[in-house]
Amino acid sequence: RPQLSSAPAAGPGPGQELVELRVIWNKNKYDVKFCLDSTGADLKQKIHSLTGLPPAMQKVMFKGLLPEEKTLREIKVTNGAKIMVVGSTINDVLAVNTPKDAAQQEGKVEESKKEPLCRQKQHRKVLDKGKPDDVMPSIKGVQEHLPAVPLSGMYNKSGGKVRLTFKLEQDQLWIGTKERTEKLPMASIKNVVSEPIEGHEDYHMMAFQLGPTEASYYWVYWVPNQYVDAIKDTVLGKWQYF
């Protein structure tokens, strides 16, 4: 029990003068008797016990924002005062952060997962060219750190040669083609997906998500299996815990 309800049941003793408050939160109204010499922080604890809303997520309003360190007497709270509370519980916040269209996106991704990516038409036209002649050797069943040299000998979705350079000191991924080099901050890459290439499971096709939708995936083919985890960890590592 919060220690705040420590007013003796028999009625207020000295320094325990009570005031009747109406706490309003999310269309809910709570009638509360509370000690005038308790602080705003104490009131937040009481509101927590009523609403389940953690004090850190409460915005409590009485003639402006309620100061935590002052007592209700000091801020002149009187009988019948209305205390407005704004804030969302953790569950509400999580519900808001997963909108329906995101759920639909998930559904679409799930559907496309039933068919291996490498059988889809857009990928077939690259994979049917076969392995690049200068593809890097792959090592089955082993996970290695990224090499000190760029990863080369791979194709992009237009079938052009592409190499990946991990500039760790600049926190950038450089995607280089014959025409140009894109320098991408690691933090701008929202996701990395990969899937083994059927019939050549020691190589993967991999995509870097550069924008909000699947259309922004930058595909790279013939990534040696032993570097797949290292690439994901390097690009997402320090962000994936947020």
mmCIF file of C-alpha atoms in Angstrom:
data_model
loop_
_atom_site.group_PDB
_atom_site.id
_atom_site.type_symbol
_atom_site.label_atom_id
_atom_site.label_comp_id
_atom_site.label_asym_id
_atom_site.label_seq_id
_atom_site.Cartn_x
_atom_site.Cartn_y
_atom_site.Cartn_z
ATOM 1 C CA ARG A 1 0.000 0.000 0.000
ATOM 2 C CA PRO A 2 1.253 3.507 -0.680
ATOM 3 C CA GLN A 3 2.281 5.116 2.595
ATOM 4 C CA LEU A 4 0.132 8.092 1.660
ATOM 5 C CA SER A 5 -3.054 6.684 3.136
ATOM 6 C CA SER A 6 -1.455 6.836 6.561
ATOM 7 C CA ALA A 7 -4.089 9.307 7.817
ATOM 8 C CA PRO A 8 -5.706 7.700 10.902
ATOM 9 C CA ALA A 9 -9.059 6.187 10.052
ATOM 10 C CA ALA A 10 -10.678 7.908 13.029
ATOM 11 C CA GLY A 11 -10.350 11.293 11.342
ATOM 12 C CA PRO A 12 -7.536 13.703 10.695
ATOM 13 C CA GLY A 13 -5.137 14.393 13.524
ATOM 14 C CA PRO A 14 -2.909 17.468 13.746
ATOM 15 C CA GLY A 15 -1.269 18.245 10.429
ATOM 16 C CA GLN A 16 -3.585 15.763 8.729
ATOM 17 C CA GLU A 17 -6.163 18.178 7.388
ATOM 18 C CA LEU A 18 -7.884 16.506 4.441
ATOM 19 C CA VAL A 19 -9.187 18.080 1.283
ATOM 20 C CA GLU A 20 -11.652 16.544 -1.164
ATOM 21 C CA LEU A 21 -10.349 16.367 -4.732
ATOM 22 C CA ARG A 22 -11.805 15.198 -8.002
ATOM 23 C CA VAL A 23 -9.085 13.572 -10.106
ATOM 24 C CA ILE A 24 -9.978 13.380 -13.816
ATOM 25 C CA TRP A 25 -8.018 11.110 -16.176
ATOM 26 C CA ASN A 26 -9.070 9.723 -19.567
ATOM 27 C CA LYS A 27 -12.784 10.412 -18.968
ATOM 28 C CA ASN A 28 -12.503 8.644 -15.592
ATOM 29 C CA LYS A 29 -13.312 10.605 -12.427
ATOM 30 C CA TYR A 30 -11.976 9.680 -8.998
ATOM 31 C CA ASP A 31 -13.136 11.364 -5.778
ATOM 32 C CA VAL A 32 -10.234 11.375 -3.341
ATOM 33 C CA LYS A 33 -9.665 12.701 0.167
ATOM 34 C CA PHE A 34 -6.061 13.743 0.498
ATOM 35 C CA CYS A 35 -3.875 15.367 3.114
ATOM 36 C CA LEU A 36 -3.316 19.103 2.482
ATOM 37 C CA ASP A 37 0.266 18.865 3.716
ATOM 38 C CA SER A 38 1.190 16.134 1.232
ATOM 39 C CA THR A 39 3.271 17.136 -1.784
ATOM 40 C CA GLY A 40 2.536 16.973 -5.477
ATOM 41 C CA ALA A 41 4.848 13.944 -5.645
ATOM 42 C CA ASP A 42 2.730 12.182 -2.996
ATOM 43 C CA LEU A 43 -0.387 12.949 -5.005
ATOM 44 C CA LYS A 44 1.230 11.391 -8.090
ATOM 45 C CA GLN A 45 1.794 8.195 -6.102
ATOM 46 C CA LYS A 46 -1.868 8.227 -5.106
ATOM 47 C CA ILE A 47 -2.885 8.762 -8.745
ATOM 48 C CA HIS A 48 -0.650 5.803 -9.668
ATOM 49 C CA SER A 49 -2.555 3.586 -7.218
ATOM 50 C CA LEU A 50 -5.880 4.756 -8.718
ATOM 51 C CA THR A 51 -5.060 4.651 -12.431
ATOM 52 C CA GLY A 52 -2.023 2.397 -12.851
ATOM 53 C CA LEU A 53 -0.296 5.332 -14.545
ATOM 54 C CA PRO A 54 3.366 5.544 -13.408
ATOM 55 C CA PRO A 55 4.267 8.926 -11.824
ATOM 56 C CA ALA A 56 6.928 9.533 -14.475
ATOM 57 C CA MET A 57 4.255 9.379 -17.181
ATOM 58 C CA GLN A 58 1.761 11.678 -15.429
ATOM 59 C CA LYS A 59 1.206 15.317 -16.243
ATOM 60 C CA VAL A 60 -0.864 16.626 -13.313
ATOM 61 C CA MET A 61 -2.608 19.960 -13.799
ATOM 62 C CA PHE A 62 -4.020 22.326 -11.197
ATOM 63 C CA LYS A 63 -3.906 25.968 -12.342
ATOM 64 C CA GLY A 64 -0.973 24.913 -14.513
ATOM 65 C CA LEU A 65 1.456 22.075 -13.964
ATOM 66 C CA LEU A 66 1.364 20.766 -10.392
ATOM 67 C CA PRO A 67 4.791 21.271 -8.716
ATOM 68 C CA GLU A 68 6.012 17.995 -7.206
ATOM 69 C CA GLU A 69 7.922 19.513 -4.317
ATOM 70 C CA LYS A 70 5.183 21.848 -2.983
ATOM 71 C CA THR A 71 2.366 20.784 -0.697
ATOM 72 C CA LEU A 72 -1.280 21.059 -1.722
ATOM 73 C CA ARG A 73 -1.720 23.720 0.968
ATOM 74 C CA GLU A 74 1.085 25.825 -0.561
ATOM 75 C CA ILE A 75 -0.501 25.788 -3.988
ATOM 76 C CA LYS A 76 -3.876 26.621 -2.421
ATOM 77 C CA VAL A 77 -5.815 23.487 -3.308
ATOM 78 C CA THR A 78 -9.303 23.764 -1.816
ATOM 79 C CA ASN A 79 -12.189 21.384 -1.256
ATOM 80 C CA GLY A 80 -13.790 20.185 -4.499
ATOM 81 C CA ALA A 81 -10.724 21.150 -6.572
ATOM 82 C CA LYS A 82 -10.450 19.439 -9.941
ATOM 83 C CA ILE A 83 -7.099 17.827 -10.670
ATOM 84 C CA MET A 84 -6.566 16.981 -14.358
ATOM 85 C CA VAL A 85 -4.208 14.136 -15.236
ATOM 86 C CA VAL A 86 -2.764 13.614 -18.713
ATOM 87 C CA GLY A 87 -0.740 10.543 -19.615
ATOM 88 C CA SER A 88 -0.837 7.072 -21.137
ATOM 89 C CA THR A 89 -0.055 3.738 -19.568
ATOM 90 C CA ILE A 90 2.751 1.696 -21.127
ATOM 91 C CA ASN A 91 0.151 -0.547 -22.788
ATOM 92 C CA ASP A 92 -1.603 2.430 -24.373
ATOM 93 C CA VAL A 93 1.688 3.727 -25.702
ATOM 94 C CA LEU A 94 2.568 0.347 -27.192
ATOM 95 C CA ALA A 95 -0.885 0.071 -28.773
ATOM 96 C CA VAL A 96 -0.478 3.482 -30.407
ATOM 97 C CA ASN A 97 2.970 2.641 -31.713
ATOM 98 C CA THR A 98 1.782 -0.387 -33.705
ATOM 99 C CA PRO A 99 -0.759 1.127 -36.088
ATOM 100 C CA LYS A 100 -2.953 -1.069 -38.274
ATOM 101 C CA ASP A 101 -1.049 -0.392 -41.477
ATOM 102 C CA ALA A 102 2.118 -1.673 -39.806
ATOM 103 C CA ALA A 103 0.239 -4.849 -38.929
ATOM 104 C CA GLN A 104 -0.916 -5.111 -42.546
ATOM 105 C CA GLN A 105 2.667 -4.613 -43.734
ATOM 106 C CA GLU A 106 3.638 -7.494 -41.461
ATOM 107 C CA GLY A 107 0.922 -9.583 -43.081
ATOM 108 C CA LYS A 108 2.237 -8.786 -46.554
ATOM 109 C CA VAL A 109 5.776 -9.633 -45.552
ATOM 110 C CA GLU A 110 4.496 -12.923 -44.105
ATOM 111 C CA GLU A 111 2.704 -13.740 -47.365
ATOM 112 C CA SER A 112 5.761 -13.101 -49.461
ATOM 113 C CA LYS A 113 7.793 -15.231 -47.066
ATOM 114 C CA LYS A 114 5.805 -18.347 -47.997
ATOM 115 C CA GLU A 115 7.596 -18.312 -51.334
ATOM 116 C CA PRO A 116 11.392 -18.131 -51.019
ATOM 117 C CA LEU A 117 12.568 -14.678 -52.089
ATOM 118 C CA CYS A 118 14.962 -16.129 -54.620
ATOM 119 C CA ARG A 119 12.023 -17.548 -56.618
ATOM 120 C CA GLN A 120 10.379 -14.158 -57.027
ATOM 121 C CA LYS A 121 10.603 -12.731 -60.520
ATOM 122 C CA GLN A 122 12.514 -9.556 -59.611
ATOM 123 C CA HIS A 123 15.255 -11.641 -57.943
ATOM 124 C CA ARG A 124 15.269 -14.472 -60.486
ATOM 125 C CA LYS A 125 16.437 -12.206 -63.263
ATOM 126 C CA VAL A 126 19.601 -11.374 -61.295
ATOM 127 C CA LEU A 127 20.206 -14.844 -59.870
ATOM 128 C CA ASP A 128 19.772 -16.512 -63.274
ATOM 129 C CA LYS A 129 22.961 -14.754 -64.393
ATOM 130 C CA GLY A 130 24.734 -17.202 -62.071
ATOM 131 C CA LYS A 131 27.525 -16.499 -59.642
ATOM 132 C CA PRO A 132 29.719 -13.478 -60.381
ATOM 133 C CA ASP A 133 33.135 -14.623 -61.686
ATOM 134 C CA ASP A 134 34.933 -12.753 -58.883
ATOM 135 C CA VAL A 135 32.571 -13.777 -56.065
ATOM 136 C CA MET A 136 34.275 -14.051 -52.660
ATOM 137 C CA PRO A 137 34.714 -17.607 -51.352
ATOM 138 C CA SER A 138 32.156 -18.722 -48.790
ATOM 139 C CA ILE A 139 32.721 -20.911 -45.763
ATOM 140 C CA LYS A 140 29.798 -23.092 -44.642
ATOM 141 C CA GLY A 141 28.761 -23.248 -41.010
ATOM 142 C CA VAL A 142 31.172 -20.540 -39.839
ATOM 143 C CA GLN A 143 30.460 -16.962 -38.744
ATOM 144 C CA GLU A 144 33.330 -14.541 -39.172
ATOM 145 C CA HIS A 145 33.996 -10.902 -38.373
ATOM 146 C CA LEU A 146 33.922 -8.512 -41.287
ATOM 147 C CA PRO A 147 37.202 -8.547 -43.203
ATOM 148 C CA ALA A 148 39.370 -5.434 -43.260
ATOM 149 C CA VAL A 149 38.839 -5.165 -47.038
ATOM 150 C CA PRO A 150 35.542 -4.241 -48.742
ATOM 151 C CA LEU A 151 33.155 -7.104 -49.562
ATOM 152 C CA SER A 152 33.138 -7.330 -53.341
ATOM 153 C CA GLY A 153 32.058 -9.647 -56.176
ATOM 154 C CA MET A 154 28.320 -9.193 -55.588
ATOM 155 C CA TYR A 155 25.430 -8.017 -57.793
ATOM 156 C CA ASN A 156 22.745 -5.404 -57.089
ATOM 157 C CA LYS A 157 19.168 -5.688 -58.354
ATOM 158 C CA SER A 158 20.025 -4.297 -61.777
ATOM 159 C CA GLY A 159 22.683 -6.988 -62.140
ATOM 160 C CA GLY A 160 25.550 -4.504 -61.771
ATOM 161 C CA LYS A 161 28.620 -5.245 -59.664
ATOM 162 C CA VAL A 162 28.471 -3.879 -56.146
ATOM 163 C CA ARG A 163 30.821 -3.783 -53.179
ATOM 164 C CA LEU A 164 30.169 -2.985 -49.526
ATOM 165 C CA THR A 165 32.658 -1.045 -47.423
ATOM 166 C CA PHE A 166 32.054 -0.729 -43.679
ATOM 167 C CA LYS A 167 33.515 2.557 -42.471
ATOM 168 C CA LEU A 168 33.202 1.869 -38.752
ATOM 169 C CA GLU A 169 35.064 4.971 -37.620
ATOM 170 C CA GLN A 170 32.518 7.097 -39.547
ATOM 171 C CA ASP A 171 29.576 4.815 -38.684
ATOM 172 C CA GLN A 172 28.823 4.553 -42.400
ATOM 173 C CA LEU A 173 28.127 1.849 -44.965
ATOM 174 C CA TRP A 174 29.459 2.645 -48.427
ATOM 175 C CA ILE A 175 27.645 0.915 -51.290
ATOM 176 C CA GLY A 176 29.889 1.185 -54.334
ATOM 177 C CA THR A 177 29.032 0.514 -57.991
ATOM 178 C CA LYS A 178 30.970 1.293 -61.161
ATOM 179 C CA GLU A 179 29.049 4.565 -61.472
ATOM 180 C CA ARG A 180 29.088 5.891 -57.914
ATOM 181 C CA THR A 181 29.470 5.273 -54.182
ATOM 182 C CA GLU A 182 26.525 5.885 -51.819
ATOM 183 C CA LYS A 183 27.696 6.787 -48.301
ATOM 184 C CA LEU A 184 24.933 5.822 -45.870
ATOM 185 C CA PRO A 185 24.964 6.542 -42.117
ATOM 186 C CA MET A 186 24.386 3.207 -40.351
ATOM 187 C CA ALA A 187 21.622 4.834 -38.304
ATOM 188 C CA SER A 188 19.634 5.562 -41.481
ATOM 189 C CA ILE A 189 19.363 1.845 -42.332
ATOM 190 C CA LYS A 190 16.121 0.678 -40.733
ATOM 191 C CA ASN A 191 16.518 -3.062 -41.210
ATOM 192 C CA VAL A 192 18.641 -5.759 -42.846
ATOM 193 C CA VAL A 193 17.032 -8.922 -44.207
ATOM 194 C CA SER A 194 18.705 -11.918 -45.759
ATOM 195 C CA GLU A 195 17.842 -15.341 -47.121
ATOM 196 C CA PRO A 196 20.015 -18.179 -48.436
ATOM 197 C CA ILE A 197 19.987 -18.583 -52.226
ATOM 198 C CA GLU A 198 18.324 -21.895 -53.138
ATOM 199 C CA GLY A 199 20.829 -24.367 -54.455
ATOM 200 C CA HIS A 200 23.693 -22.164 -53.229
ATOM 201 C CA GLU A 201 22.886 -22.007 -49.503
ATOM 202 C CA ASP A 202 26.422 -20.883 -48.688
ATOM 203 C CA TYR A 203 25.525 -17.517 -50.276
ATOM 204 C CA HIS A 204 22.745 -15.135 -49.296
ATOM 205 C CA MET A 205 20.723 -12.418 -50.928
ATOM 206 C CA MET A 206 20.507 -9.466 -48.568
ATOM 207 C CA ALA A 207 18.564 -6.202 -48.456
ATOM 208 C CA PHE A 208 19.225 -2.943 -46.636
ATOM 209 C CA GLN A 209 16.038 -0.998 -45.849
ATOM 210 C CA LEU A 210 16.779 2.644 -46.613
ATOM 211 C CA GLY A 211 13.265 4.085 -46.181
ATOM 212 C CA PRO A 212 9.912 3.322 -44.548
ATOM 213 C CA THR A 213 8.608 0.671 -46.985
ATOM 214 C CA GLU A 214 9.753 -2.485 -48.751
ATOM 215 C CA ALA A 215 10.161 -0.477 -51.956
ATOM 216 C CA SER A 216 13.221 1.121 -50.332
ATOM 217 C CA TYR A 217 15.130 -2.173 -49.974
ATOM 218 C CA TYR A 218 18.557 -2.127 -51.616
ATOM 219 C CA TRP A 219 19.234 -5.724 -52.693
ATOM 220 C CA VAL A 220 22.669 -7.313 -52.834
ATOM 221 C CA TYR A 221 23.164 -10.863 -54.157
ATOM 222 C CA TRP A 222 25.859 -13.477 -53.461
ATOM 223 C CA VAL A 223 26.853 -12.364 -49.962
ATOM 224 C CA PRO A 224 29.132 -15.079 -48.470
ATOM 225 C CA ASN A 225 27.302 -16.895 -45.681
ATOM 226 C CA GLN A 226 30.054 -16.373 -43.075
ATOM 227 C CA TYR A 227 29.620 -12.562 -43.111
ATOM 228 C CA VAL A 228 25.807 -12.362 -42.903
ATOM 229 C CA ASP A 229 25.556 -12.097 -39.102
ATOM 230 C CA ALA A 230 28.503 -9.711 -38.876
ATOM 231 C CA ILE A 231 26.892 -7.398 -41.448
ATOM 232 C CA LYS A 232 23.579 -7.384 -39.549
ATOM 233 C CA ASP A 233 25.290 -6.794 -36.207
ATOM 234 C CA THR A 234 27.464 -4.027 -37.612
ATOM 235 C CA VAL A 235 24.587 -2.181 -39.252
ATOM 236 C CA LEU A 236 21.898 -2.770 -36.613
ATOM 237 C CA GLY A 237 24.017 -3.677 -33.582
ATOM 238 C CA LYS A 238 24.023 -0.498 -31.634
ATOM 239 C CA TRP A 239 20.479 0.438 -32.651
ATOM 240 C CA GLN A 240 18.569 -2.777 -32.282
ATOM 241 C CA TYR A 241 18.138 -2.456 -28.524
ATOM 242 C CA PHE A 242 16.185 0.811 -28.752
#
